[in-house]
Coordinates of C-alpha atoms in Angstrom, one line a residue:
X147 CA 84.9 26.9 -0.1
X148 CA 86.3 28.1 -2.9
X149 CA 89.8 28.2 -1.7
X150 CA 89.7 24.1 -1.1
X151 CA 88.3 24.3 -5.1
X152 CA 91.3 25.8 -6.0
X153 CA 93.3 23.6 -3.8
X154 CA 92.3 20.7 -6.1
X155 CA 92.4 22.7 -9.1
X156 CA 96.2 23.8 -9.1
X157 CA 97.1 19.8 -8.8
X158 CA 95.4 19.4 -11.9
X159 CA 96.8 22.6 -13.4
X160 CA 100.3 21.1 -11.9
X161 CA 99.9 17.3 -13.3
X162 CA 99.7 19.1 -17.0
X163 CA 103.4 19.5 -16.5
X164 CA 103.9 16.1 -15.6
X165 CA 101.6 13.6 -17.7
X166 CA 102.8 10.4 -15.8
X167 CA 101.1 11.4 -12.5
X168 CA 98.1 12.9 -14.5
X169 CA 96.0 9.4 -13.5
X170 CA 96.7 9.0 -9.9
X171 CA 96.0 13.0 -9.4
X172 CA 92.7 12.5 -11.5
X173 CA 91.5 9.9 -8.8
X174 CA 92.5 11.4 -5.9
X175 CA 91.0 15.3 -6.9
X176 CA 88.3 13.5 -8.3
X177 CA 87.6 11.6 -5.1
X178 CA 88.0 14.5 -2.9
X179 CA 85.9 16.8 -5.4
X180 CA 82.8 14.7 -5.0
X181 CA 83.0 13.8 -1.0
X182 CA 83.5 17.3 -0.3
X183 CA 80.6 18.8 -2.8
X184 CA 77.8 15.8 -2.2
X185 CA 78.6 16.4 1.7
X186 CA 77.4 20.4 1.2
X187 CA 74.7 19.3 -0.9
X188 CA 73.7 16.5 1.6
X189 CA 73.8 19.0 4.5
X190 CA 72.0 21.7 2.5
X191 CA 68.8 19.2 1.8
X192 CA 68.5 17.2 5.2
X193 CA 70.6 18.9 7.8
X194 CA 74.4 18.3 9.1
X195 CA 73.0 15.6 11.9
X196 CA 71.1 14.0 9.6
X197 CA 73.8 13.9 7.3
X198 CA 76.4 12.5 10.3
X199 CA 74.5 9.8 11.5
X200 CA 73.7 8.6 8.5
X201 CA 77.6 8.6 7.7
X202 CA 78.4 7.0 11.3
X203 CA 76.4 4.4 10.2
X204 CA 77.6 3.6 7.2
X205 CA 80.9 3.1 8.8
X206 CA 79.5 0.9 11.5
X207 CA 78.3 -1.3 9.2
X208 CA 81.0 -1.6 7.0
X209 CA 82.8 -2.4 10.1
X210 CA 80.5 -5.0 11.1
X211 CA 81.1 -6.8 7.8
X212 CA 84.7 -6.3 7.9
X213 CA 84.4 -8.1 11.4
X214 CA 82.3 -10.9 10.0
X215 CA 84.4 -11.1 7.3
X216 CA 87.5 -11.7 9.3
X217 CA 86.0 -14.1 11.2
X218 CA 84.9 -16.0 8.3
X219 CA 87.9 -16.2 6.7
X220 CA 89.4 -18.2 10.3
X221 CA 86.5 -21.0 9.5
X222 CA 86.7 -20.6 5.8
X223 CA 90.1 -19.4 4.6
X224 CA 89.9 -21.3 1.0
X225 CA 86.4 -19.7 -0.1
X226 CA 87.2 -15.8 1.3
X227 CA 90.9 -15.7 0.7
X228 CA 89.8 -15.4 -2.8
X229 CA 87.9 -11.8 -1.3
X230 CA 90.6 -11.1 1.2
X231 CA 94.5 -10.6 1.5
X232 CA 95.4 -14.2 2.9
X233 CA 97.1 -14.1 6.2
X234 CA 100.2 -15.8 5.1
X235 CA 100.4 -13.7 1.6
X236 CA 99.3 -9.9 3.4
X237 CA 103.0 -9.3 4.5
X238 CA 101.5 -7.9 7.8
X239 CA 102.0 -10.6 9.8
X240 CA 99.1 -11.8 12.4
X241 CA 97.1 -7.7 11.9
X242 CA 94.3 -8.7 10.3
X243 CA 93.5 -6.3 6.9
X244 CA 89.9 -7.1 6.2
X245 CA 88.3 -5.9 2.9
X246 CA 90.8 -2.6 2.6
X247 CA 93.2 -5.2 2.0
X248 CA 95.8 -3.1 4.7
X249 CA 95.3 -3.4 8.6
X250 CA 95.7 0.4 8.6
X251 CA 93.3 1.4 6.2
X252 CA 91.3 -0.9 8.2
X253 CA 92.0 0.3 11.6
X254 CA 91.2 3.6 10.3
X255 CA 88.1 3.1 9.2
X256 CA 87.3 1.7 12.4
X257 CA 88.5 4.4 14.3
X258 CA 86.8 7.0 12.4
X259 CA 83.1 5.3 12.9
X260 CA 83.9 4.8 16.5
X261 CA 84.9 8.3 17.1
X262 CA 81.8 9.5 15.0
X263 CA 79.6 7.3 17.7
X264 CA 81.1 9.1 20.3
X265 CA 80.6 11.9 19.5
X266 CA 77.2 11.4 18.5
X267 CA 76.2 8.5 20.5
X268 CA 73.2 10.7 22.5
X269 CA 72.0 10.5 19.1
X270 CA 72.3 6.7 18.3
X271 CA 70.3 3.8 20.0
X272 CA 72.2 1.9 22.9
X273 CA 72.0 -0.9 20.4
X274 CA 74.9 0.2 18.7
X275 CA 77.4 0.0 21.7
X276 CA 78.0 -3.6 21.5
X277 CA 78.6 -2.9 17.8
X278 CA 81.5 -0.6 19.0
X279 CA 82.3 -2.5 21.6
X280 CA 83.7 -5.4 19.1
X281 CA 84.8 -2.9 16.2
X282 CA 86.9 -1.7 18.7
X283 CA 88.6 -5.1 19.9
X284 CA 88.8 -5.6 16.0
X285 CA 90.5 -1.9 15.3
X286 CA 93.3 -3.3 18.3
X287 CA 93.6 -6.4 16.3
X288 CA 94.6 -4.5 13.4
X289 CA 98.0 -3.1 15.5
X290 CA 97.6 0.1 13.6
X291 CA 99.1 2.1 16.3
X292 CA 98.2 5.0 14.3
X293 CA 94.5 4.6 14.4
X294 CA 94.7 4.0 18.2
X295 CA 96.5 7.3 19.3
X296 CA 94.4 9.3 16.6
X297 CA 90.6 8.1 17.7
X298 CA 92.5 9.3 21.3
X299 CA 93.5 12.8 20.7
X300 CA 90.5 13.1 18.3
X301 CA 87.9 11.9 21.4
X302 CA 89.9 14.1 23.4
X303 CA 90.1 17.0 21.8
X304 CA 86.0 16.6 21.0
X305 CA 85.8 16.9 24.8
X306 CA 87.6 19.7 25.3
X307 CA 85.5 21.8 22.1
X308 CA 82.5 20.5 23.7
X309 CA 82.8 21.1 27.5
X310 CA 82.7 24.7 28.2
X311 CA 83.5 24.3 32.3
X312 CA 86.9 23.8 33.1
X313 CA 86.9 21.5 35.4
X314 CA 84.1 19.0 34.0
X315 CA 86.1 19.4 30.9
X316 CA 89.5 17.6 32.4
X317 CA 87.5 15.4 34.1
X318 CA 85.7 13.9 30.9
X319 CA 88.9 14.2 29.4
X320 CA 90.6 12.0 32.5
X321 CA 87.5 9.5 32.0
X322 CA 87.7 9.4 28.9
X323 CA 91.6 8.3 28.3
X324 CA 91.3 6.1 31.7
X325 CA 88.4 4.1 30.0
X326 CA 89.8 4.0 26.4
X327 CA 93.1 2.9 28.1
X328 CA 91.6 -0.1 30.3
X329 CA 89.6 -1.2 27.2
X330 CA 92.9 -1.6 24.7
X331 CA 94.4 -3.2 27.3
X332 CA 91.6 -5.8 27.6
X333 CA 91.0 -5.9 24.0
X334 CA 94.9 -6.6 23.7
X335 CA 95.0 -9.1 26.2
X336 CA 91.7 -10.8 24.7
X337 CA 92.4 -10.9 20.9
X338 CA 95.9 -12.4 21.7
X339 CA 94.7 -16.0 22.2
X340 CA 94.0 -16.3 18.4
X341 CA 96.6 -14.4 17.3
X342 CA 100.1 -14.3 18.5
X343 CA 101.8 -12.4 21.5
X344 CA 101.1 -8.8 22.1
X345 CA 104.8 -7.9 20.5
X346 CA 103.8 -9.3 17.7
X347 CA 100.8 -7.6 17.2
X348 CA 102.0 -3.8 17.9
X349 CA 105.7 -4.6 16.6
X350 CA 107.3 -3.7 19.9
X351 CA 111.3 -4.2 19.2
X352 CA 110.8 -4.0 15.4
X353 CA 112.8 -1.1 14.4
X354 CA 111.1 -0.4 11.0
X355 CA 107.8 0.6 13.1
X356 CA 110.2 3.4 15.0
X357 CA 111.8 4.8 11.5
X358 CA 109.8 7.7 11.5
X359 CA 112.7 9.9 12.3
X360 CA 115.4 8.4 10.0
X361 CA 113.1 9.2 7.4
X362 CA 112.1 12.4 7.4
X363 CA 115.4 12.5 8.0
X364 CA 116.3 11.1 4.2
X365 CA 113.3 12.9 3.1
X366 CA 115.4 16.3 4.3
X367 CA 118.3 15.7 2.3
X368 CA 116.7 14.8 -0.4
X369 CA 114.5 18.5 -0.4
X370 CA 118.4 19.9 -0.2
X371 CA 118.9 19.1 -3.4
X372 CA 116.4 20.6 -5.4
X373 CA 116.2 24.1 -6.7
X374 CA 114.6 27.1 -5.3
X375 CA 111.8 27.3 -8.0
X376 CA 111.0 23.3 -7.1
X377 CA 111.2 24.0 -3.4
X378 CA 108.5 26.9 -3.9
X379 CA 106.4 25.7 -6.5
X380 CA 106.6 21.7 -6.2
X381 CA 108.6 18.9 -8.3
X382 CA 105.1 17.5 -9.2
X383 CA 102.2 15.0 -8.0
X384 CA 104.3 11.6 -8.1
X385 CA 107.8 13.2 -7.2
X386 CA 108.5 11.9 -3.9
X387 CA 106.7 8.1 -5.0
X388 CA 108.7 8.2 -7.8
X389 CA 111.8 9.5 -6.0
X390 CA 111.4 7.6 -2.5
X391 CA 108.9 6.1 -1.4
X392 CA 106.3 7.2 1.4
X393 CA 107.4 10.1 3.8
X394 CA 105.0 9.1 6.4
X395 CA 104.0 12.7 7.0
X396 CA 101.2 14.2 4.9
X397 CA 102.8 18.0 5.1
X398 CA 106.4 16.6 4.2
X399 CA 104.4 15.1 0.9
X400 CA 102.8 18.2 -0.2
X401 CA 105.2 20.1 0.6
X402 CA 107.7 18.4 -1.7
X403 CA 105.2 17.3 -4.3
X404 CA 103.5 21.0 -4.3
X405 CA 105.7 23.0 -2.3
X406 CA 106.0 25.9 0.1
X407 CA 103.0 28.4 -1.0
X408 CA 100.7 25.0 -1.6
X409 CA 101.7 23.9 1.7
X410 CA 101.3 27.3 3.4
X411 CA 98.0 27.6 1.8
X412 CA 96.7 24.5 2.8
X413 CA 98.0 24.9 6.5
X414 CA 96.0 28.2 6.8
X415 CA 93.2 26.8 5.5
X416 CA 93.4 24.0 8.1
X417 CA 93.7 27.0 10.6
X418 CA 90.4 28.4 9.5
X419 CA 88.6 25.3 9.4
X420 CA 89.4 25.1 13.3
X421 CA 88.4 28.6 13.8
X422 CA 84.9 28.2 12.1
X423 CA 84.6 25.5 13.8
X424 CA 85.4 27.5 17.1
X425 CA 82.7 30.0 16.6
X426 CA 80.3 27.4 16.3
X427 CA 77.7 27.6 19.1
X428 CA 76.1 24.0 18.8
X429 CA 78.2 21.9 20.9
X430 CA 77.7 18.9 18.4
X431 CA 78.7 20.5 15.4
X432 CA 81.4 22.2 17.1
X433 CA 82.6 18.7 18.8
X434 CA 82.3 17.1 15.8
X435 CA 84.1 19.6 13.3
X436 CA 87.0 19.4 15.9
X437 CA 86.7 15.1 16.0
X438 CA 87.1 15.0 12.7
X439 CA 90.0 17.7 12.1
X440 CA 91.9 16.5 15.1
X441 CA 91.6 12.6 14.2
X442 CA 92.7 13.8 10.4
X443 CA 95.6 15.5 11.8
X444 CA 97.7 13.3 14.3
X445 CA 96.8 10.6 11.5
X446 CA 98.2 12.7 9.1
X447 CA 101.7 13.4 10.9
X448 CA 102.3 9.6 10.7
X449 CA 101.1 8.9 7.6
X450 CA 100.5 10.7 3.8
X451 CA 96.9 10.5 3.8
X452 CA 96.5 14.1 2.5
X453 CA 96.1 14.2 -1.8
X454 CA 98.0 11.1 -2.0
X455 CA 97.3 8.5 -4.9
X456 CA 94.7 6.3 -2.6
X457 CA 92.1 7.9 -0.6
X458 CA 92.0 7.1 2.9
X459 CA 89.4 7.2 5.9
X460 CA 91.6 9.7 7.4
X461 CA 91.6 11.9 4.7
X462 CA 87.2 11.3 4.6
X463 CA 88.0 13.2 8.2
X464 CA 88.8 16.3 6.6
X465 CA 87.0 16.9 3.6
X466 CA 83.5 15.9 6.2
X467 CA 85.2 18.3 8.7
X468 CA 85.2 20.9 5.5
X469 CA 82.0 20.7 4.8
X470 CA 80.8 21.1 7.7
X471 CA 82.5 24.2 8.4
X472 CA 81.8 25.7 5.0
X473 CA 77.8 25.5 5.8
X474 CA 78.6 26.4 9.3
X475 CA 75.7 29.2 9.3
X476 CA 72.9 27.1 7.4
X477 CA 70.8 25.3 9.8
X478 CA 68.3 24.4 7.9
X479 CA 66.1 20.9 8.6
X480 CA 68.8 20.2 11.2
X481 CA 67.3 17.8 13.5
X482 CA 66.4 19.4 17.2

């Protein structure tokens, strides 16, 4: 625990030298500082289950308004244009971006609430299914192709932390992709007919959706020319925004913004959050832990979602996963 504290602390320690990013680092340590500590104290006082479903349905509900809201603004585009990002104005094309304001952010959020009711569904009333049922035809509106591939290896790799038989466990995990594979496709083919074609939707030929590469390419030479002392110790919060733009890769960010022992740090301590996690002899705590951390990290190799200057769902993934592992041996008022 008090390595993630210190985590946060040396960006604030670091952001002294460099006033201008002082701001955006206040928001995003002070974000992450208050998830992560009311989510020990919320575990500590009613229990980690307790605490989970009462998150999972928080996000199903802001989902069901972000669908409603969508929706509404098809009958009613003057009056909720004026609460969301117009279609013609959002620069997205035909994804829809809800009340985030960014199909992404909203095809996170999404993702993370339906991944939290799988993994917890035994626990949740059947009424909810439906629920997922259209937040997920709404997350494959969004095109975030990010979002999609991340709630699969996170649901995936939930299977395999919570099956402990070998064979049941490939054959959930078989299931599992089969079923979430049939369902994009018929959400795909269904959500077309009010939008546009299904190239549209998931950019298929556009080449800025397959830049990845080329830039982390740019982002390499560019980490060639700074000095040793920057390389280890960071060029500060705002370096690569100021000097580049978005990496797409949350390691690549902290890594020049913080550098090599603040990387090396962090990735150990995401080692030993999978580990604790590991040990952990209730299958739902274990399956979730693993949800969570998996879902944060394909998201994360994609996107800088880690200590950036906005605080994403995906980044709500880890510090929940944190806490969670952190209280790993306090059971107390978990539900049966």
């Amino acid at each position: 625990m008090s390595i993630l504290y210190g985590l946060l602390g040396y960006l604030v320690v670091q952001s002294a030298f460099y006033p201008e990013s002082f701001r955006p680092m206040l928001y995003t340590t002070g974000t992450a500082f208050l998830i992560y500590t009311l989510s020990i104290l919320s575990i500590l006082f009613i229990g980690w289950q307790n605490f989970i479903l009462i998150i999972t349905k928080i996000l199903l509900c802001f989902g069901i308004m972000n669908v409603m809201l969508v929706l509404g603004q098809y009958l009613w585009p003057d009056e909720l244009n004026l609460l969301l990002v117009p279609f013609n104005e959002s620069g997205f094309g035909v994804r829809i971006s809800g009340l985030p304001g960014d199909p992404t952010h909203l095809g996170s959020f999404l993702a993370v609430a339906i991944l939290l009711w799988f993994v917890q569904k035994k626990n949740l009333s059947i009424l909810w299914l439906p629920v997922v049922a259209f937040l997920f035809g709404t997350m494959i509106a969004t095109g975030s192709r990010n979002a999609t591939l991340s709630l699969l290896f996170g649901g995936t790799v939930s299977i395999l932390a919570g099956e402990r038989r070998k064979w049941a466990r490939f054959i959930k995990v078989y299931i599992f992709i089969l079923v979430l594979g049939l369902l994009t496709f018929w959400a795909l083919s269904n959500t077309q007919s009010g939008l546009k074609s299904l190239e549209d939707v998931y950019r298929i030929g556009d080449q800025n959706a397959y830049s990845r590469l080329s830039i982390w390419q740019e982002v390499y030479g560019l980490a060639g020319k700074l000095t040793f002392k920057s390389l280890l110790l960071g060029s500060g919060y705002l370096f690569i925004h100021d000097n580049y733009g978005s990496p797409y890769n949350a390691f690549i960010r902290i890594f020049l913004n913080q550098g090599f022992l603040y990387v090396s740090v962090f990735m150990l301590v995401v080692a030993g959050l999978f580990v604790v996690g590991l040990k952990n002899r209730h299958v739902f705590r274990r399956q979730t832990i693993f949800a969570l951390l998996a879902y944060w990290l394909f998201f994360s190799m994609f996107l800088d979602t880690a200590f950036a200057e906005f605080f994403h769902s995906a980044e709500l993934c880890f510090w929940l996963a944190a806490a969670l592992a952190v209280t790993n041996k306090i059971y107390a008022r978990d539900t049966p």
